[in-house]
Amino acid sequence: MLNHLGCRLKQTFYLTLTCALAGCQVGTDYVKPKVKTEAHWRHQEASDTSEGQARLWDRFHDPQLTELIREATLHNKSIQRSAERVKQYEAFLGIAQSDLYPQVDLSAKGEGLQVAAVPPLKESIEHSSQWRLKGGLNLSYEIDFWRRVHNQEASALALLLSQHAAQKTLLLSIETAVAQRYLTLRALDDALLIAEENADLHQKQLHLAQQRLYRGFTSALEAEDAKKQLKTAQQEVADLKQQTAIEEHALCALLGRNPGPIKRGKPLVHIKLPAVQVGTLPSRLLKQRPDIEQAEQVLRSKHADVNVAEAAFFPRIDLLAFLGGESMKSGALFGQSAMVGSVGAGLTAPLFQGGRIRQQLAAAKAEHREALIAYLETVQTAFQETEDALVGSHKKMLTYQYQTHIQTAQETAYHLQQARFQEGLTSRFDLLEAKKILLQVQQQSLQVRLQAFLEQLKLYKALGGCWTKKAKPPAPQPKSAPKAEPKAAHNGTQKAP
């Protein structure tokens, strides 16, 4: 056993001497992982236009939406919790940094002693009580030869920065969630108006079917079918009212409010739907996405933890100092006090700990490899989400354009049916059927427009909250006669820009 301890001590001494000669360097410097990126996006060509980027919802031109997002950033409970979590990690960093400075403690100690003395030429023993009082300042300072303390500070700093990045991720998620809820709420409002108009239309059809039945122009089957369609339309109105209330409650939760009404801004049809123009290269996504930044900071922290675990193999050298006073008192017999001071150094070297330090290093390295894999996985997920959002946003814009043409054609057909009805070439029943088809097309256009908005929000979030350059003012065009546009029906949709 003694031979083993002697060999262990000799190995520690040689390792210490080697590291001292090598400049006391323990561990390795952090190196950013290399990630393969494509030259351009698969489904959209883009140039690097990183400056002058604006928030997406500013391009919607709805002040109420902007105000709701501002309210959410101030009062959302998840954001408030995230802010407190950042403060916790700021305190953890302060704790780690405190080890870089000398530690000074105040100490005081008192002892009571019984002293028995035998005076010369006397047989009796004299007893006396004494008190020893000692107090002063203790100073200790670790000489960070192996940069253990500095790596602890680096780990704590990286964790703090990761929390800042997590806060950015949460803020982006809350902002886009508010925009999604608000746009969905406005779509529900417009859909409710269309559903109420549709229910009124079915009420007219039922009245017309009852008159035709009374006059013997049709059977009771037509009247019963009209009644069933009316109840279905009324049920749709009730369902939309319920969905609207639930959407309001969900939006209130994001705003940090209790459930209640939400002030509306522009109708969905009047909220601008900007064109999709991505000005970010795949290589810049690594800097724009806060979740990638968070994963990298966690990786930095785990790398520093590995260096701390490696430094545990080497001796710990401390400078020690004491400055204070000591006194001895024994009643009225005598009293003595003196100033006491000492300076020294201490060395603590691990000799045998049952493999604990080695296992701690193995665990730290495993955590570092796991963090590296998590970082690469985060990057891969970011590229996938961006590509999916590019495809979805582009395709939904095309679908909306096609749906706009369909609605325009249906509006034209309805106007022609109105003209035929006024000329007596068709029945009122056929006119109501044409109106019912038009309302269905308007409902479909509303849903497609909402999906186009939601896909753009997904793209904005996938890009890490970075969008394109601020839109340039349109170039002046020569004045000319405006092109004729189809008459907009109630709750219709605009053409895609």
CSV table of C-alpha atoms in Angstrom, one decimal, residues 179 185 311 338 380 492 496:
chain,number,residue,atom,x,y,z
A,179,ALA,CA,-49.6,36.9,-34.3
A,185,LEU,CA,-59.2,35.3,-34.5
A,311,ALA,CA,-7.5,19.9,-13.6
A,338,ALA,CA,-0.1,39.5,21.7
A,380,GLN,CA,-30.1,20.1,-38.8
A,492,GLY,CA,-64.2,38.5,-49.9
A,496,ALA,CA,-52.4,38.2,-53.6
